[in-house]
Short mmCIF file of C-alpha atoms in Angstrom, two decimals:
data_model
loop_
_atom_site.label_atom_id
_atom_site.label_comp_id
_atom_site.label_asym_id
_atom_site.label_seq_id
_atom_site.Cartn_x
_atom_site.Cartn_y
_atom_site.Cartn_z
CA ALA A 133 -135.69 82.79 32.17
CA GLY A 134 -135.85 84.31 28.60
CA VAL A 135 -132.40 84.84 28.23
CA GLY A 136 -131.40 81.59 29.61
CA SER A 137 -133.49 79.77 27.90
CA ARG A 138 -132.53 81.57 24.53
CA VAL A 139 -128.53 80.70 25.43
CA ALA A 140 -129.42 77.13 26.27
CA MET A 141 -131.04 76.60 22.76
CA PHE A 142 -127.92 78.10 20.81
CA VAL A 143 -125.44 75.91 22.97
CA LEU A 144 -127.77 73.01 21.94
CA ARG A 145 -127.88 74.38 18.19
CA LEU A 146 -124.03 73.94 18.37
CA THR A 147 -123.78 70.35 20.30
CA SER A 148 -126.91 69.02 17.96
CA ASP A 149 -126.15 67.42 14.34
CA GLU A 150 -126.85 70.08 11.80
CA SER A 151 -130.27 68.23 10.48
CA VAL A 152 -131.60 70.15 13.55
CA ILE A 153 -131.49 72.79 11.74
CA GLY A 154 -134.83 74.17 10.36
CA VAL A 155 -136.88 72.50 12.81
CA VAL A 156 -139.57 73.68 14.54
CA SER A 157 -139.29 73.37 18.52
CA ASP A 158 -142.00 71.92 20.77
CA ASP A 159 -142.41 75.88 21.88
CA GLU A 160 -142.82 76.55 17.87
CA PHE A 161 -139.26 78.27 17.80
CA THR A 162 -137.26 77.40 14.64
CA ILE A 163 -134.09 75.52 15.88
CA GLY A 164 -131.11 77.51 14.24
CA GLN A 165 -132.70 80.60 13.57
CA PHE A 166 -132.42 83.82 15.78
CA THR A 167 -135.20 86.60 15.02
CA LEU A 168 -135.39 89.77 17.61
CA PHE A 169 -139.56 88.30 17.59
CA GLY A 170 -138.18 85.18 18.60
CA THR A 171 -135.86 86.33 21.79
CA PHE A 172 -138.80 88.95 22.39
CA ASN A 173 -141.14 86.38 22.71
CA LEU A 174 -138.75 84.77 25.19
CA LEU A 175 -138.50 87.67 27.38
CA VAL A 176 -141.96 88.58 27.58
CA ILE A 177 -142.52 84.72 28.47
CA GLY A 178 -139.51 85.18 31.06
CA ALA A 179 -141.57 88.47 32.55
CA ALA A 180 -144.89 86.89 32.96
CA VAL A 181 -143.47 83.62 34.78
CA GLY A 182 -141.45 85.57 36.51
CA VAL A 183 -144.36 87.35 38.19
CA LEU A 184 -146.16 83.86 38.92
CA GLY A 185 -143.07 83.16 40.27
CA ALA A 186 -143.28 85.96 42.78
CA ALA A 187 -146.64 85.35 43.71
CA VAL A 188 -145.93 81.84 44.21
CA TYR A 189 -142.64 82.48 46.57
CA GLN A 190 -144.94 84.81 48.89
CA TRP A 191 -147.01 81.65 49.62
CA VAL A 192 -144.37 79.73 50.22
CA ARG A 193 -141.97 81.94 52.34
CA PRO A 194 -144.10 81.99 55.64
CA TRP A 195 -143.36 78.32 55.32
CA LEU A 196 -139.93 77.68 54.86
CA ILE A 197 -137.57 76.33 57.44
CA GLY A 198 -133.88 77.05 58.95
CA PRO A 199 -131.30 79.37 57.86
CA ARG A 200 -131.18 81.67 54.75
CA TRP A 201 -129.21 79.43 52.29
CA LEU A 202 -131.12 76.40 53.60
CA ARG A 203 -134.44 78.70 52.34
CA LEU A 204 -132.91 79.40 49.40
CA ALA A 205 -131.47 76.02 48.78
CA THR A 206 -135.15 74.85 49.14
CA VAL A 207 -136.97 76.93 46.99
CA SER A 208 -134.23 76.44 44.01
CA LEU A 209 -134.57 72.85 44.32
CA GLY A 210 -138.12 72.71 44.53
CA SER A 211 -138.19 75.14 41.62
CA GLY A 212 -135.95 72.65 39.13
CA ALA A 213 -138.11 69.26 40.45
CA VAL A 214 -141.46 70.98 39.68
CA VAL A 215 -140.90 73.57 36.73
CA GLY A 216 -138.52 71.00 35.23
CA SER A 217 -141.13 68.08 34.97
CA MET A 218 -143.05 70.66 33.03
CA LEU A 219 -140.26 71.23 30.64
CA VAL A 220 -138.79 67.91 30.25
CA HIS A 221 -140.99 65.53 28.52
CA ALA A 222 -140.53 62.44 25.91
CA ASP A 223 -143.39 63.98 23.39
CA GLY A 224 -142.16 66.00 20.51
CA VAL A 225 -138.64 66.74 18.89
CA ASP A 226 -136.88 68.83 21.95
CA PHE A 227 -135.48 66.36 23.71
CA ARG A 228 -135.29 63.13 20.71
CA LEU A 229 -133.38 65.76 18.43
CA LEU A 230 -131.52 68.12 20.71
CA THR A 231 -128.07 65.96 21.92
CA PRO A 232 -126.30 65.30 24.29
CA THR A 233 -129.75 64.26 25.46
CA TRP A 234 -128.08 64.66 29.09
CA LEU A 235 -127.32 68.41 28.64
CA ALA A 236 -130.75 69.10 27.20
CA ILE A 237 -132.33 68.05 30.46
CA GLY A 238 -129.58 69.54 32.25
CA PHE A 239 -130.31 72.72 31.01
CA PHE A 240 -134.17 72.51 31.37
CA VAL A 241 -133.84 71.20 35.15
CA ALA A 242 -131.18 74.06 35.61
CA LEU A 243 -132.93 76.88 34.41
CA PRO A 244 -135.78 76.86 36.86
CA ALA A 245 -133.61 76.28 39.53
CA ILE A 246 -131.66 79.04 39.18
CA PHE A 247 -134.84 81.15 38.20
CA GLY A 248 -136.68 79.99 41.76
CA LEU A 249 -133.37 81.61 43.27
CA CYS A 250 -133.32 84.23 41.98
CA VAL A 251 -136.97 85.28 42.21
CA ALA A 252 -136.39 84.51 46.08
CA VAL A 253 -133.19 86.68 46.09
CA ALA A 254 -135.33 89.48 44.49
CA VAL A 255 -138.69 89.01 46.20
CA ASP A 256 -136.30 89.03 49.71
CA SER A 257 -134.52 92.11 48.63
CA VAL A 258 -137.35 94.34 47.52
CA SER A 259 -139.22 93.20 50.63
CA ARG A 260 -137.05 94.87 53.49
CA PRO A 261 -138.43 98.01 54.47
CA SER A 262 -134.84 99.71 53.81
CA SER A 263 -134.81 98.68 49.98
CA TRP A 264 -134.20 101.88 47.93
CA THR A 265 -137.65 100.12 45.80
CA ALA A 266 -139.44 100.44 48.61
CA GLN A 267 -139.53 104.54 49.17
CA GLY A 268 -142.11 106.88 47.98
CA ARG A 269 -143.49 106.28 44.56
CA THR A 270 -140.52 104.28 43.42
CA ARG A 271 -142.33 101.74 44.66
CA TRP A 272 -145.21 101.36 42.03
CA ILE A 273 -143.25 103.30 39.10
CA LEU A 274 -140.71 101.17 39.10
CA PRO A 275 -143.16 97.71 38.36
CA VAL A 276 -144.60 99.95 36.04
CA VAL A 277 -141.45 100.62 33.96
CA LEU A 278 -140.08 96.89 33.70
CA LEU A 279 -143.49 95.74 32.89
CA VAL A 280 -144.27 98.08 29.69
CA PRO A 281 -142.25 96.47 27.50
CA PHE A 282 -143.75 93.25 27.74
CA PRO A 283 -147.58 94.19 27.22
CA LEU A 284 -148.90 90.16 26.76
CA ALA A 285 -147.43 89.76 30.47
CA TRP A 286 -150.09 92.03 31.79
CA PHE A 287 -152.74 90.16 31.99
CA VAL A 288 -150.80 87.13 34.23
CA VAL A 289 -149.54 90.33 36.40
CA VAL A 290 -153.60 91.14 37.19
CA PHE A 291 -153.95 87.96 38.31
CA ALA A 292 -150.97 88.16 40.34
CA ALA A 293 -151.86 90.92 42.10
CA MET A 294 -155.40 90.13 42.76
CA VAL A 295 -153.66 87.04 44.92
CA LEU A 296 -151.13 89.07 46.08
CA VAL A 297 -153.82 91.65 47.25
CA ILE A 298 -155.75 88.56 48.79
CA TRP A 299 -152.76 87.44 50.56
CA VAL A 300 -151.75 90.54 52.06
CA PHE A 301 -154.75 91.06 53.12
CA LEU A 302 -154.99 87.40 54.92
CA ARG A 303 -151.62 87.62 55.89
CA ASP A 304 -151.93 90.67 57.96
CA THR A 305 -155.01 89.70 60.08
CA ASP A 306 -155.11 88.22 63.82
CA PRO A 307 -156.39 84.72 62.90
CA PHE A 308 -153.80 84.13 60.32
CA ARG A 309 -150.95 84.93 62.54
CA GLU A 310 -153.08 82.82 65.20
CA ALA A 311 -153.08 80.08 62.68
CA THR A 312 -149.12 80.26 61.46
CA GLN A 313 -148.54 79.76 65.66
CA ASP A 314 -150.40 76.17 64.91
CA PRO A 315 -147.88 73.13 65.25
CA TRP A 316 -150.26 71.03 63.16
CA LEU A 317 -151.44 73.71 60.58
CA THR A 318 -147.97 74.53 59.95
CA PHE A 319 -146.96 70.88 59.64
CA GLY A 320 -149.80 70.30 57.54
CA VAL A 321 -148.86 73.54 54.89
CA ARG A 322 -144.90 72.33 54.92
CA ALA A 323 -146.06 68.41 54.36
CA LEU A 324 -148.08 69.99 51.58
CA TRP A 325 -145.46 71.77 49.41
CA LEU A 326 -142.96 68.86 50.54
CA GLY A 327 -145.48 66.87 48.59
CA VAL A 328 -145.49 69.43 45.56
CA ALA A 329 -142.10 69.11 44.94
CA VAL A 330 -141.88 65.28 45.79
CA LEU A 331 -144.60 64.58 42.67
CA GLY A 332 -142.45 66.74 40.62
CA LEU A 333 -139.04 65.05 41.26
CA LEU A 334 -141.08 61.70 40.21
CA ALA A 335 -142.55 63.26 37.66
CA LEU A 336 -139.34 64.48 36.36
CA ILE A 337 -137.35 60.92 36.95
CA GLY A 338 -140.38 59.77 34.95
CA ASP A 339 -139.86 61.60 32.13
CA VAL A 340 -135.87 61.03 31.83
CA ARG A 341 -136.63 57.35 32.18
CA ASP A 342 -139.63 58.04 28.91
CA ILE A 343 -136.72 59.76 26.91
CA GLN A 344 -133.71 57.32 27.27
CA SER A 345 -136.55 54.52 26.19
CA VAL A 346 -136.86 56.20 22.75
CA THR A 347 -133.83 57.83 22.02
#
């Protein structure tokens, strides 16, 4: 997310009019200015969102349907719709000054879609008992080492860890296992997650229309 955002902003600076250089973006980054601090901030945001994404995927994963490719596609498209609707907006300067507009919108819908896919693949991989990341002390040391460079993301980690502990506790209880076998409850939860994705898609479509009306 962090690296992808930096690349997207760099490409959009090249494709946009030179008048955008020096303008402060909606996320308070100066367009056209590359700094180590700004890049580090993007990486911190990416790390924090990654932890949250992994936690949310743990909630969604038991209710996904179909073969693995369909499950991954569902997560990717859902992430693109929901998170894309949060990133794309008609207010501010990002989607009014950065051109072409379709490319700016495409970047910030594709980024969360790719991000959701990567999170799903990563979580599935490290969840396997045979994964080298789950062996001995590595399962505890590796996350700590990866998070040390991003101290501002630690607060998100604490919250996500609490959610994950509660989730694992509930997941391993008999009532939860029985509940997941209830067809009506399963249908209801899947309908809820689908509703979130549909609402995100509708919001995204509305945002794109608003952008078109002001550009």
